[in-house]
PDB file of C-alpha atoms and ligand atoms in Angstrom:
ATOM      1  CA  MET A 231     -17.572 -12.649   6.281  1.00 81.00           C
ATOM      2  CA  PRO A 232     -13.428 -13.874   7.542  1.00 83.00           C
ATOM      3  CA  LEU A 233     -10.426 -12.723   5.514  1.00 95.00           C
ATOM      4  CA  ALA A 234     -11.128 -13.286   1.927  1.00 96.00           C
ATOM      5  CA  SER A 235      -8.789 -14.855   0.020  1.00 97.00           C
ATOM      6  CA  LEU A 236      -7.091 -12.470  -1.769  1.00 98.00           C
ATOM      7  CA  ILE A 237      -5.834 -14.390  -4.530  1.00 98.00           C
ATOM      8  CA  LYS A 238      -9.675 -15.249  -5.263  1.00 98.00           C
ATOM      9  CA  MET A 239      -9.439 -10.761  -5.253  1.00 98.00           C
ATOM     10  CA  TYR A 240      -6.721 -10.342  -7.408  1.00 98.00           C
ATOM     11  CA  GLU A 241      -8.628 -12.653 -10.059  1.00 98.00           C
ATOM     12  CA  LYS A 242     -10.791 -10.250  -9.767  1.00 98.00           C
ATOM     13  CA  ALA A 243      -9.345  -7.159 -10.051  1.00 98.00           C
ATOM     14  CA  VAL A 244      -7.490  -8.043 -13.679  1.00 98.00           C
ATOM     15  CA  LYS A 245      -9.902  -8.946 -15.281  1.00 98.00           C
ATOM     16  CA  GLN A 246     -12.467  -6.217 -14.520  1.00 98.00           C
ATOM     17  CA  SER A 247      -9.401  -4.183 -14.312  1.00 98.00           C
ATOM     18  CA  TYR A 248      -9.289  -2.174 -11.302  1.00 98.00           C
ATOM     19  CA  ALA A 249      -7.133  -1.548  -8.086  1.00 99.00           C
ATOM     20  CA  ILE A 250      -7.424  -2.942  -4.696  1.00 99.00           C
ATOM     21  CA  PRO A 251      -6.193  -0.464  -1.653  1.00 99.00           C
ATOM     22  CA  GLN A 252      -3.701  -1.494  -0.011  1.00 99.00           C
ATOM     23  CA  PHE A 253      -4.352   0.655   3.364  1.00 99.00           C
ATOM     24  CA  ASN A 254      -1.707   0.929   6.531  1.00 98.00           C
ATOM     25  CA  VAL A 255      -2.671   0.273   9.407  1.00 98.00           C
ATOM     26  CA  ASN A 256      -0.529   0.466  13.286  1.00 97.00           C
ATOM     27  CA  ASN A 257      -4.334   1.371  16.031  1.00 98.00           C
ATOM     28  CA  LEU A 258      -7.868   1.036  16.242  1.00 98.00           C
ATOM     29  CA  GLU A 259      -8.987   3.937  14.388  1.00 98.00           C
ATOM     30  CA  PHE A 260      -7.179   2.824  10.928  1.00 98.00           C
ATOM     31  CA  VAL A 261      -7.821  -0.043  10.897  1.00 98.00           C
ATOM     32  CA  GLN A 262     -11.549   0.654  11.715  1.00 98.00           C
ATOM     33  CA  ALA A 263     -11.771   3.658   9.188  1.00 98.00           C
ATOM     34  CA  ALA A 264     -10.403   1.181   6.517  1.00 98.00           C
ATOM     35  CA  LEU A 265     -13.263  -1.855   7.547  1.00 98.00           C
ATOM     36  CA  GLU A 266     -16.137   1.053   8.191  1.00 98.00           C
ATOM     37  CA  VAL A 267     -14.925   2.971   4.636  1.00 98.00           C
ATOM     38  CA  ALA A 268     -15.134  -0.239   2.624  1.00 98.00           C
ATOM     39  CA  GLU A 269     -18.118  -2.397   3.565  1.00 98.00           C
ATOM     40  CA  GLU A 270     -19.366   1.734   3.072  1.00 98.00           C
ATOM     41  CA  LEU A 271     -18.644   1.516  -0.583  1.00 98.00           C
ATOM     42  CA  LYS A 272     -18.989  -2.136  -0.946  1.00 98.00           C
ATOM     43  CA  ALA A 273     -14.880  -3.039  -1.844  1.00 98.00           C
ATOM     44  CA  PRO A 274     -12.475  -5.079  -1.703  1.00 98.00           C
ATOM     45  CA  VAL A 275     -10.113  -3.640   0.658  1.00 98.00           C
ATOM     46  CA  ILE A 276      -6.168  -4.914   1.967  1.00 98.00           C
ATOM     47  CA  LEU A 277      -4.961  -3.965   5.737  1.00 98.00           C
ATOM     48  CA  ALA A 278      -1.932  -3.907   5.681  1.00 98.00           C
ATOM     49  CA  ALA A 279       0.582  -4.053   9.086  1.00 98.00           C
ATOM     50  CA  SER A 280       4.484  -3.003   8.711  1.00 98.00           C
ATOM     51  CA  THR A 281       6.944  -4.979  10.954  1.00 98.00           C
ATOM     52  CA  SER A 282       7.432  -1.593  12.565  1.00 98.00           C
ATOM     53  CA  ALA A 283       3.096  -1.687  13.204  1.00 98.00           C
ATOM     54  CA  ILE A 284       3.368  -5.264  14.363  1.00 98.00           C
ATOM     55  CA  LYS A 285       6.516  -4.214  16.873  1.00 98.00           C
ATOM     56  CA  TYR A 286       3.892  -0.741  18.339  1.00 98.00           C
ATOM     57  CA  ALA A 287       0.663  -2.651  18.306  1.00 98.00           C
ATOM     58  CA  GLY A 288       1.384  -6.109  18.443  1.00 98.00           C
ATOM     59  CA  ILE A 289       0.418  -8.673  16.414  1.00 98.00           C
ATOM     60  CA  GLU A 290      -2.026 -10.939  17.978  1.00 98.00           C
ATOM     61  CA  TYR A 291      -4.310  -6.860  18.848  1.00 98.00           C
ATOM     62  CA  LEU A 292      -3.695  -6.536  15.081  1.00 98.00           C
ATOM     63  CA  MET A 293      -4.744  -9.753  13.749  1.00 98.00           C
ATOM     64  CA  ALA A 294      -8.301  -9.324  16.834  1.00 98.00           C
ATOM     65  CA  MET A 295      -8.688  -6.134  15.975  1.00 98.00           C
ATOM     66  CA  VAL A 296      -9.408  -6.891  12.011  1.00 98.00           C
ATOM     67  CA  ARG A 297     -10.900 -10.515  12.738  1.00 98.00           C
ATOM     68  CA  ALA A 298     -13.751  -8.885  14.986  1.00 98.00           C
ATOM     69  CA  GLY A 299     -14.423  -5.981  12.660  1.00 98.00           C
ATOM     70  CA  SER A 300     -14.551  -8.154   9.606  1.00 97.00           C
ATOM     71  CA  ALA A 301     -16.712 -10.279  11.328  1.00 96.00           C
ATOM     72  CA  LYS A 302     -19.610  -9.095   9.952  1.00 93.00           C
ATOM     73  CA  MET A 303     -19.252  -7.722   6.929  1.00 97.00           C
ATOM     74  CA  THR A 304     -19.605  -8.470   3.240  1.00 97.00           C
ATOM     75  CA  ALA A 305     -17.161  -6.425   1.479  1.00 98.00           C
ATOM     76  CA  PRO A 306     -13.869  -8.786   0.903  1.00 98.00           C
ATOM     77  CA  VAL A 307     -11.554  -7.754   3.751  1.00 98.00           C
ATOM     78  CA  ALA A 308      -7.641  -9.015   3.815  1.00 98.00           C
ATOM     79  CA  ILE A 309      -4.187  -8.524   6.138  1.00 98.00           C
ATOM     80  CA  HIS A 310      -1.164  -8.514   4.992  1.00 98.00           C
ATOM     81  CA  LEU A 311       2.533  -7.920   6.116  1.00 98.00           C
ATOM     82  CA  ASP A 312       3.784  -4.339   4.312  1.00 98.00           C
ATOM     83  CA  HIS A 313       7.824  -4.946   3.450  1.00 98.00           C
ATOM     84  CA  GLY A 314       8.481  -8.083   4.743  1.00 98.00           C
ATOM     85  CA  ALA A 315      12.052  -8.122   5.178  1.00 97.00           C
ATOM     86  CA  ARG A 316      12.717 -11.898   6.165  1.00 98.00           C
ATOM     87  CA  VAL A 317      11.244 -15.164   5.438  1.00 98.00           C
ATOM     88  CA  GLU A 318      10.447 -14.840   9.584  1.00 98.00           C
ATOM     89  CA  ASP A 319       8.575 -12.012   9.249  1.00 98.00           C
ATOM     90  CA  ALA A 320       6.368 -14.144   6.784  1.00 98.00           C
ATOM     91  CA  LYS A 321       6.715 -17.294   8.764  1.00 98.00           C
ATOM     92  CA  MET A 322       5.279 -14.987  11.997  1.00 98.00           C
ATOM     93  CA  CYS A 323       2.631 -13.108  10.478  1.00 98.00           C
ATOM     94  CA  ILE A 324       0.934 -16.959   8.775  1.00 98.00           C
ATOM     95  CA  ASP A 325       1.083 -18.319  11.943  1.00 98.00           C
ATOM     96  CA  ALA A 326      -0.584 -15.452  13.352  1.00 98.00           C
ATOM     97  CA  GLY A 327      -3.980 -15.893  10.819  1.00 98.00           C
ATOM     98  CA  PHE A 328      -2.542 -12.840   8.004  1.00 98.00           C
ATOM     99  CA  ASN A 329      -3.770 -13.928   4.855  1.00 97.00           C
ATOM    100  CA  SER A 330      -0.802 -11.963   2.340  1.00 98.00           C
ATOM    101  CA  VAL A 331       2.535 -11.442   2.945  1.00 98.00           C
ATOM    102  CA  MET A 332       4.846  -9.912   1.109  1.00 98.00           C
ATOM    103  CA  ILE A 333       8.723 -11.097   1.065  1.00 98.00           C
ATOM    104  CA  ASP A 334      11.132  -7.974   0.226  1.00 98.00           C
ATOM    105  CA  ALA A 335      13.922  -9.246  -1.080  1.00 97.00           C
ATOM    106  CA  SER A 336      14.540  -6.184  -3.735  1.00 96.00           C
ATOM    107  CA  LYS A 337      18.363  -5.306  -2.120  1.00 95.00           C
ATOM    108  CA  GLU A 338      19.490  -8.578  -3.499  1.00 97.00           C
ATOM    109  CA  PRO A 339      20.885  -9.307  -6.717  1.00 97.00           C
ATOM    110  CA  LEU A 340      17.450 -10.949  -8.909  1.00 98.00           C
ATOM    111  CA  ASP A 341      18.715 -14.496  -8.680  1.00 98.00           C
ATOM    112  CA  GLU A 342      18.852 -14.245  -4.753  1.00 98.00           C
ATOM    113  CA  ASN A 343      15.329 -12.159  -4.787  1.00 98.00           C
ATOM    114  CA  ILE A 344      13.965 -15.526  -7.007  1.00 98.00           C
ATOM    115  CA  ARG A 345      15.088 -17.438  -4.625  1.00 98.00           C
ATOM    116  CA  ILE A 346      14.079 -16.340  -1.324  1.00 98.00           C
ATOM    117  CA  THR A 347      10.520 -15.396  -3.123  1.00 98.00           C
ATOM    118  CA  ARG A 348      10.427 -19.195  -4.500  1.00 98.00           C
ATOM    119  CA  GLU A 349      10.949 -20.445  -0.736  1.00 98.00           C
ATOM    120  CA  VAL A 350       8.225 -17.598   0.993  1.00 98.00           C
ATOM    121  CA  VAL A 351       5.908 -19.164  -1.402  1.00 98.00           C
ATOM    122  CA  ARG A 352       6.298 -22.721  -0.675  1.00 98.00           C
ATOM    123  CA  MET A 353       6.292 -22.043   2.460  1.00 98.00           C
ATOM    124  CA  ALA A 354       2.491 -19.521   1.823  1.00 98.00           C
ATOM    125  CA  ALA A 355       0.751 -22.442  -0.820  1.00 98.00           C
ATOM    126  CA  ALA A 356       0.332 -25.235   2.569  1.00 95.00           C
ATOM    127  CA  LYS A 357      -2.304 -21.958   4.069  1.00 96.00           C
ATOM    128  CA  GLY A 358      -3.430 -20.985   0.276  1.00 97.00           C
ATOM    129  CA  VAL A 359      -1.961 -17.733   0.941  1.00 98.00           C
ATOM    130  CA  CYS A 360      -1.057 -14.678  -1.012  1.00 98.00           C
ATOM    131  CA  VAL A 361       2.561 -13.272  -1.576  1.00 98.00           C
ATOM    132  CA  GLU A 362       4.381 -10.695  -2.979  1.00 98.00           C
ATOM    133  CA  ALA A 363       7.088  -9.725  -3.556  1.00 98.00           C
ATOM    134  CA  GLU A 364       9.167  -6.563  -4.634  1.00 98.00           C
ATOM    135  CA  LEU A 365      11.108  -6.592  -8.276  1.00 98.00           C
ATOM    136  CA  GLY A 366      13.648  -3.155  -8.937  1.00 96.00           C
ATOM    137  CA  ARG A 367      13.808   0.088  -6.895  1.00 91.00           C
ATOM    138  CA  LEU A 368      10.880   2.212  -5.737  1.00 89.00           C
ATOM    139  CA  GLY A 369      12.679   6.298  -6.511  1.00 81.00           C
ATOM    140  CA  GLY A 370      12.115   9.767  -8.157  1.00 68.00           C
ATOM    141  CA  ILE A 371      12.455   9.798 -12.183  1.00 71.00           C
ATOM    142  CA  GLU A 372      14.212  13.359 -12.149  1.00 67.00           C
ATOM    143  CA  ASP A 373      14.389  15.171 -15.108  1.00 62.00           C
ATOM    144  CA  ASP A 374      18.333  16.765 -13.459  1.00 61.00           C
ATOM    145  CA  VAL A 375      19.039  12.460 -13.031  1.00 60.00           C
ATOM    146  CA  GLN A 376      20.458  11.336 -16.186  1.00 60.00           C
ATOM    147  CA  VAL A 377      17.918   9.189 -17.522  1.00 57.00           C
ATOM    148  CA  SER A 378      20.475   5.738 -17.392  1.00 60.00           C
ATOM    149  CA  GLU A 379      20.893   6.558 -13.948  1.00 60.00           C
ATOM    150  CA  HIS A 380      17.313   6.986 -12.954  1.00 64.00           C
ATOM    151  CA  GLU A 381      16.206   3.144 -15.589  1.00 69.00           C
ATOM    152  CA  ALA A 382      18.765   1.440 -13.559  1.00 69.00           C
ATOM    153  CA  PHE A 383      16.399   1.507 -10.323  1.00 91.00           C
ATOM    154  CA  LEU A 384      13.375   0.692 -12.754  1.00 96.00           C
ATOM    155  CA  THR A 385      11.374  -2.504 -13.014  1.00 98.00           C
ATOM    156  CA  ASP A 386      12.922  -4.400 -15.884  1.00 97.00           C
ATOM    157  CA  PRO A 387       9.988  -6.006 -17.223  1.00 98.00           C
ATOM    158  CA  ASP A 388      12.428  -9.296 -18.860  1.00 98.00           C
ATOM    159  CA  GLU A 389      12.989  -9.727 -15.564  1.00 98.00           C
ATOM    160  CA  ALA A 390      10.059  -9.198 -14.146  1.00 98.00           C
ATOM    161  CA  GLN A 391       8.875 -12.554 -16.978  1.00 98.00           C
ATOM    162  CA  ARG A 392      11.422 -14.435 -15.141  1.00 98.00           C
ATOM    163  CA  PHE A 393      10.669 -13.338 -11.664  1.00 98.00           C
ATOM    164  CA  VAL A 394       7.502 -14.320 -11.967  1.00 98.00           C
ATOM    165  CA  ARG A 395       8.007 -17.443 -13.912  1.00 98.00           C
ATOM    166  CA  GLU A 396      10.763 -18.551 -11.688  1.00 98.00           C
ATOM    167  CA  SER A 397       9.261 -17.169  -7.866  1.00 98.00           C
ATOM    168  CA  GLY A 398       5.351 -18.454  -8.568  1.00 98.00           C
ATOM    169  CA  VAL A 399       4.728 -15.353  -6.846  1.00 98.00           C
ATOM    170  CA  HIS A 400       0.262 -13.536  -7.097  1.00 98.00           C
ATOM    171  CA  ALA A 401       1.704  -9.955  -7.147  1.00 99.00           C
ATOM    172  CA  LEU A 402       4.647  -8.214  -7.247  1.00 98.00           C
ATOM    173  CA  ALA A 403       5.667  -4.360  -6.612  1.00 98.00           C
ATOM    174  CA  ILE A 404       7.027  -2.386  -9.035  1.00 98.00           C
ATOM    175  CA  ALA A 405       9.505   0.577  -9.442  1.00 97.00           C
ATOM    176  CA  VAL A 406       7.989   2.873 -12.132  1.00 97.00           C
ATOM    177  CA  GLY A 407       9.164   6.550 -10.411  1.00 96.00           C
ATOM    178  CA  THR A 408       7.474   6.415  -6.886  1.00 96.00           C
ATOM    179  CA  SER A 409       8.897   6.225  -3.679  1.00 95.00           C
ATOM    180  CA  HIS A 410       7.598   5.476  -0.105  1.00 97.00           C
ATOM    181  CA  GLY A 411       6.979   8.879   1.896  1.00 97.00           C
ATOM    182  CA  ALA A 412       5.688  12.603   0.944  1.00 98.00           C
ATOM    183  CA  TYR A 413       8.730  14.062  -0.577  1.00 97.00           C
ATOM    184  CA  LYS A 414       7.955  11.620  -3.706  1.00 96.00           C
ATOM    185  CA  PHE A 415       9.107  13.954  -6.631  1.00 94.00           C
ATOM    186  CA  LYS A 416      11.472  17.458  -6.820  1.00 91.00           C
ATOM    187  CA  HIS A 417       9.790  18.913  -9.477  1.00 89.00           C
ATOM    188  CA  GLU A 418       7.120  17.921 -11.867  1.00 91.00           C
ATOM    189  CA  PRO A 419       5.860  14.396 -11.292  1.00 93.00           C
ATOM    190  CA  LYS A 420       6.910  11.291 -13.374  1.00 93.00           C
ATOM    191  CA  LEU A 421       5.513   8.046 -13.551  1.00 96.00           C
ATOM    192  CA  ALA A 422       7.577   5.452 -16.524  1.00 97.00           C
ATOM    193  CA  MET A 423       3.754   4.223 -17.147  1.00 98.00           C
ATOM    194  CA  ASP A 424       4.276   2.287 -20.606  1.00 98.00           C
ATOM    195  CA  ARG A 425       6.777   0.419 -18.628  1.00 98.00           C
ATOM    196  CA  ILE A 426       3.290  -0.874 -16.230  1.00 98.00           C
ATOM    197  CA  SER A 427       1.712  -2.473 -19.862  1.00 98.00           C
ATOM    198  CA  GLU A 428       4.913  -3.763 -20.989  1.00 98.00           C
ATOM    199  CA  ILE A 429       5.189  -5.819 -17.486  1.00 98.00           C
ATOM    200  CA  LYS A 430       1.870  -6.754 -17.722  1.00 98.00           C
ATOM    201  CA  LYS A 431       1.981  -8.078 -20.894  1.00 98.00           C
ATOM    202  CA  ARG A 432       4.803  -9.940 -19.366  1.00 98.00           C
ATOM    203  CA  THR A 433       3.176 -11.407 -16.726  1.00 98.00           C
ATOM    204  CA  GLY A 434      -0.525 -11.358 -16.118  1.00 98.00           C
ATOM    205  CA  ILE A 435      -0.785 -11.063 -12.605  1.00 98.00           C
ATOM    206  CA  ALA A 436      -1.683  -8.165 -10.708  1.00 99.00           C
ATOM    207  CA  LEU A 437       0.901  -5.613 -10.559  1.00 99.00           C
ATOM    208  CA  VAL A 438       1.351  -3.639  -7.025  1.00 98.00           C
ATOM    209  CA  LEU A 439       2.167   0.372  -7.294  1.00 98.00           C
ATOM    210  CA  HIS A 440       4.222   1.405  -3.440  1.00 98.00           C
ATOM    211  CA  GLY A 441       4.313   5.255  -2.806  1.00 98.00           C
ATOM    212  CA  ALA A 442       1.331   5.947  -4.021  1.00 98.00           C
ATOM    213  CA  SER A 443       0.146   8.955  -1.693  1.00 98.00           C
ATOM    214  CA  GLY A 444      -1.304  11.593  -3.244  1.00 98.00           C
ATOM    215  CA  VAL A 445      -0.189  13.943  -0.734  1.00 98.00           C
ATOM    216  CA  THR A 446      -2.641  16.983  -2.051  1.00 98.00           C
ATOM    217  CA  LYS A 447      -1.854  20.514  -1.442  1.00 98.00           C
ATOM    218  CA  GLU A 448      -6.078  20.343   0.938  1.00 98.00           C
ATOM    219  CA  LEU A 449      -4.117  18.020   2.913  1.00 98.00           C
ATOM    220  CA  LEU A 450      -0.785  20.058   3.526  1.00 98.00           C
ATOM    221  CA  ASP A 451      -2.883  23.665   3.165  1.00 98.00           C
ATOM    222  CA  LYS A 452      -4.476  22.159   6.460  1.00 98.00           C
ATOM    223  CA  ALA A 453      -1.889  20.645   8.670  1.00 98.00           C
ATOM    224  CA  ALA A 454       0.099  23.752   7.335  1.00 98.00           C
ATOM    225  CA  ARG A 455      -2.189  25.967   8.734  1.00 98.00           C
ATOM    226  CA  TYR A 456      -2.010  24.572  12.491  1.00 98.00           C
ATOM    227  CA  GLY A 457       1.359  24.605  12.459  1.00 98.00           C
ATOM    228  CA  ALA A 458       3.008  21.267  10.268  1.00 98.00           C
ATOM    229  CA  GLN A 459       6.078  22.487   8.239  1.00 97.00           C
ATOM    230  CA  LEU A 460       6.407  20.294   5.653  1.00 98.00           C
ATOM    231  CA  PRO A 461       8.542  22.043   2.812  1.00 97.00           C
ATOM    232  CA  GLY A 462       8.265  20.375  -0.508  1.00 96.00           C
ATOM    233  CA  ALA A 463       6.299  17.272  -0.029  1.00 98.00           C
ATOM    234  CA  MET A 464       4.670  16.245  -3.499  1.00 97.00           C
ATOM    235  CA  GLY A 465       2.972  12.916  -4.228  1.00 98.00           C
ATOM    236  CA  VAL A 466       0.866  11.268  -7.105  1.00 98.00           C
ATOM    237  CA  PRO A 467      -1.302  13.167  -8.739  1.00 98.00           C
ATOM    238  CA  ASP A 468      -5.178  11.827  -9.395  1.00 98.00           C
ATOM    239  CA  ALA A 469      -5.154  11.229 -12.814  1.00 97.00           C
ATOM    240  CA  ALA A 470      -1.874   8.819 -13.063  1.00 98.00           C
ATOM    241  CA  TYR A 471      -4.214   6.510 -10.415  1.00 98.00           C
ATOM    242  CA  LYS A 472      -5.801   5.848 -13.688  1.00 97.00           C
ATOM    243  CA  ASP A 473      -3.867   6.049 -15.678  1.00 98.00           C
ATOM    244  CA  ALA A 474      -1.522   3.361 -13.659  1.00 98.00           C
ATOM    245  CA  VAL A 475      -4.568   1.599 -14.174  1.00 98.00           C
ATOM    246  CA  ALA A 476      -5.342   1.162 -16.840  1.00 98.00           C
ATOM    247  CA  ARG A 477      -2.113  -0.204 -17.729  1.00 98.00           C
ATOM    248  CA  GLY A 478      -2.152  -3.154 -15.402  1.00 98.00           C
ATOM    249  CA  ILE A 479      -2.146  -2.120 -11.480  1.00 99.00           C
ATOM    250  CA  ASN A 480      -4.589  -3.729  -9.446  1.00 99.00           C
ATOM    251  CA  LYS A 481      -3.203  -2.876  -5.613  1.00 99.00           C
ATOM    252  CA  ILE A 482      -2.508   0.047  -4.511  1.00 99.00           C
ATOM    253  CA  ASN A 483      -0.090   1.295  -1.179  1.00 98.00           C
ATOM    254  CA  ILE A 484      -1.310   4.120   0.324  1.00 98.00           C
ATOM    255  CA  ASP A 485      -0.380   5.076   3.917  1.00 98.00           C
ATOM    256  CA  THR A 486       1.088   8.223   3.959  1.00 98.00           C
ATOM    257  CA  ASP A 487      -2.077  10.458   3.347  1.00 98.00           C
ATOM    258  CA  LEU A 488      -3.728   8.821   5.867  1.00 99.00           C
ATOM    259  CA  ARG A 489      -0.661   9.801   8.413  1.00 98.00           C
ATOM    260  CA  LEU A 490      -1.219  13.422   7.307  1.00 98.00           C
ATOM    261  CA  ALA A 491      -4.706  13.369   7.563  1.00 98.00           C
ATOM    262  CA  PHE A 492      -5.274  11.990  10.794  1.00 98.00           C
ATOM    263  CA  MET A 493      -2.338  14.526  12.001  1.00 98.00           C
ATOM    264  CA  GLY A 494      -4.351  17.362  10.145  1.00 98.00           C
ATOM    265  CA  ALA A 495      -7.371  16.834  12.118  1.00 98.00           C
ATOM    266  CA  VAL A 496      -5.922  16.023  15.107  1.00 98.00           C
ATOM    267  CA  ARG A 497      -3.211  18.892  15.322  1.00 98.00           C
ATOM    268  CA  GLU A 498      -6.519  20.958  14.205  1.00 98.00           C
ATOM    269  CA  VAL A 499      -8.123  20.130  17.548  1.00 98.00           C
ATOM    270  CA  LEU A 500      -5.211  20.740  19.597  1.00 98.00           C
ATOM    271  CA  THR A 501      -5.360  23.870  18.525  1.00 98.00           C
ATOM    272  CA  THR A 502      -9.163  25.922  18.202  1.00 98.00           C
ATOM    273  CA  LYS A 503      -9.484  23.046  21.786  1.00 98.00           C
ATOM    274  CA  PRO A 504      -6.539  23.980  23.714  1.00 98.00           C
ATOM    275  CA  SER A 505      -8.647  22.662  27.193  1.00 98.00           C
ATOM    276  CA  GLU A 506      -9.445  19.323  25.211  1.00 98.00           C
ATOM    277  CA  PHE A 507      -7.941  16.271  27.186  1.00 98.00           C
ATOM    278  CA  ASP A 508     -11.088  13.515  26.091  1.00 98.00           C
ATOM    279  CA  PRO A 509      -9.098  11.409  23.438  1.00 98.00           C
ATOM    280  CA  ARG A 510     -11.706  10.353  21.960  1.00 98.00           C
ATOM    281  CA  LYS A 511     -11.833  13.971  21.182  1.00 98.00           C
ATOM    282  CA  ILE A 512      -8.860  13.710  19.505  1.00 98.00           C
ATOM    283  CA  LEU A 513      -8.341  10.616  17.294  1.00 98.00           C
ATOM    284  CA  GLY A 514     -12.136  11.034  16.730  1.00 98.00           C
ATOM    285  CA  PRO A 515     -11.570  13.879  13.962  1.00 98.00           C
ATOM    286  CA  GLY A 516      -8.936  12.153  12.711  1.00 98.00           C
ATOM    287  CA  LYS A 517     -10.508   8.756  12.463  1.00 98.00           C
ATOM    288  CA  GLU A 518     -12.979  11.039  10.201  1.00 98.00           C
ATOM    289  CA  ALA A 519     -10.051  12.496   7.987  1.00 98.00           C
ATOM    290  CA  ILE A 520      -8.317   9.618   6.897  1.00 98.00           C
ATOM    291  CA  LYS A 521     -12.412   7.810   6.530  1.00 99.00           C
ATOM    292  CA  GLU A 522     -12.139  10.649   3.946  1.00 98.00           C
ATOM    293  CA  GLN A 523      -8.739   9.837   2.108  1.00 98.00           C
ATOM    294  CA  MET A 524      -9.886   6.434   2.021  1.00 99.00           C
ATOM    295  CA  ARG A 525     -13.429   7.213   0.296  1.00 98.00           C
ATOM    296  CA  ASN A 526     -11.508   8.976  -1.935  1.00 98.00           C
ATOM    297  CA  LYS A 527      -8.919   6.497  -3.216  1.00 98.00           C
ATOM    298  CA  ILE A 528     -11.598   3.711  -3.750  1.00 98.00           C
ATOM    299  CA  ARG A 529     -13.432   5.949  -6.026  1.00 98.00           C
ATOM    300  CA  LEU A 530     -10.033   6.820  -7.725  1.00 98.00           C
ATOM    301  CA  PHE A 531      -9.034   3.089  -7.975  1.00 98.00           C
ATOM    302  CA  GLY A 532     -12.435   2.133 -10.114  1.00 98.00           C
ATOM    303  CA  CYS A 533     -13.154  -0.812  -6.527  1.00 98.00           C
ATOM    304  CA  ALA A 534     -16.356   0.843  -5.103  1.00 98.00           C
ATOM    305  CA  GLY A 535     -19.410  -1.507  -5.811  1.00 98.00           C
ATOM    306  CA  LYS A 536     -16.113  -4.303  -6.192  1.00 98.00           C
ATOM    307  CA  GLY A 537     -17.026  -5.937  -3.050  1.00 95.00           C
TER     308      GLY A 537
HETATM  309  O1  G3H B 130       6.383   1.719   2.597  1.00 74.12           O
HETATM  310  C1  G3H B 130       6.292   1.804   4.120  1.00 74.12           C
HETATM  311  C2  G3H B 130       5.056   2.067   5.067  1.00 74.12           C
HETATM  312  O2  G3H B 130       5.077   3.418   5.057  1.00 74.12           O
HETATM  313  C3  G3H B 130       5.194   2.041   6.833  1.00 74.12           C
HETATM  314  O3  G3H B 130       6.199   2.241   7.640  1.00 74.12           O
HETATM  315  O4  G3H B 130       7.380   0.992   8.561  1.00 74.12           O
HETATM  316  O5  G3H B 130       6.534   3.352   8.338  1.00 74.12           O
HETATM  317  O6  G3H B 130       5.866   1.040   9.200  1.00 74.12           O
HETATM  318  P1  G3H B 130       6.126   1.651   8.373  1.00 74.12           P
HETATM  319  P1  13P B 131       3.065   5.845   0.981  1.00 74.12           P
HETATM  320  O1  13P B 131       3.978   6.424   1.544  1.00 74.12           O
HETATM  321  O2  13P B 131       3.476   6.696  -0.340  1.00 74.12           O
HETATM  322  O3  13P B 131       1.914   5.996   1.360  1.00 74.12           O
HETATM  323  O4  13P B 131       4.120   4.894   0.483  1.00 74.12           O
HETATM  324  C1  13P B 131       3.016   3.149   1.037  1.00 74.12           C
HETATM  325  C2  13P B 131       3.817   2.217   0.558  1.00 74.12           C
HETATM  326  O5  13P B 131       3.624   1.953  -0.744  1.00 74.12           O
HETATM  327  C3  13P B 131       4.184   0.879   1.616  1.00 74.12           C
HETATM  328  O6  13P B 131       4.127  -0.460   1.238  1.00 74.12           O
HETATM  329 ZN1   ZN B 132       5.873   0.212   0.272  1.00 74.12          ZN
END
């Protein structure tokens, strides 16, 4: 099928209480992996490109790969801009055929964030493009930081209510203690779960969890076996996904776990087969490792069979 409306995909996810995965993509193997797994598990999927991914791969290549790969699928696929910092980034992606964009003006004061987001919502409306915005600052909740200090970064439910009402945004990324990358927590993983329920109650729209990779021991051990060094890396435990989804998260962003899995598998080939120089035999196992991560996430997020 052609690219599916993410606005409609969210309506179903909110009603039936599951989360659609966002898988970040940068190249052919990542795009193929996401589409093959979505079709295999009949799951909705969002492929996302950051502005750095667009710079690396080229927007035309990304668009063409996603269009070609999704054309014969039955599971619904959306292509989304991740963390667009400027209105022009959103415009570039909408013009190129993306059917969802994130405008991330979360560093701006509330009024300015609302104003910028509203501008993108208006621009996107003509083409039925879905818009995600962010409120709050991502960052771990650590035991050695004063409660008042870390609470200042978390999304405030009153502000979220006003933000959604005044911006008209379709999906809202909220800060509840996660952060991007492989080092999310210094001690115990901790998420402000009650805040998810409260923000959902006040807004009713699709809520998004960024910085949600699991960074499991299994991924780290495999990478370490073949020479990677990531001491102190830590991510979101599996049980937290289920709780977050039950409380109102409808999209969960995964990039780091895919990178780690890919890197571990490629390292294994290069270490155990030092004479190998066929790129298909080096990158192929990387793609299979990403697919395994994706299958696992789709099942954990409750969206298998929802496509
Ligand atoms: O949120 C950030 C994503 O993981 C994308 O990262 O800008 O390195 O592509 P990137
Ligand atoms: P991770 O770094 O936890 O995979 O988060 C990715 C993300 O939020 C992309 O927007
Ligand atoms: Zn993010």
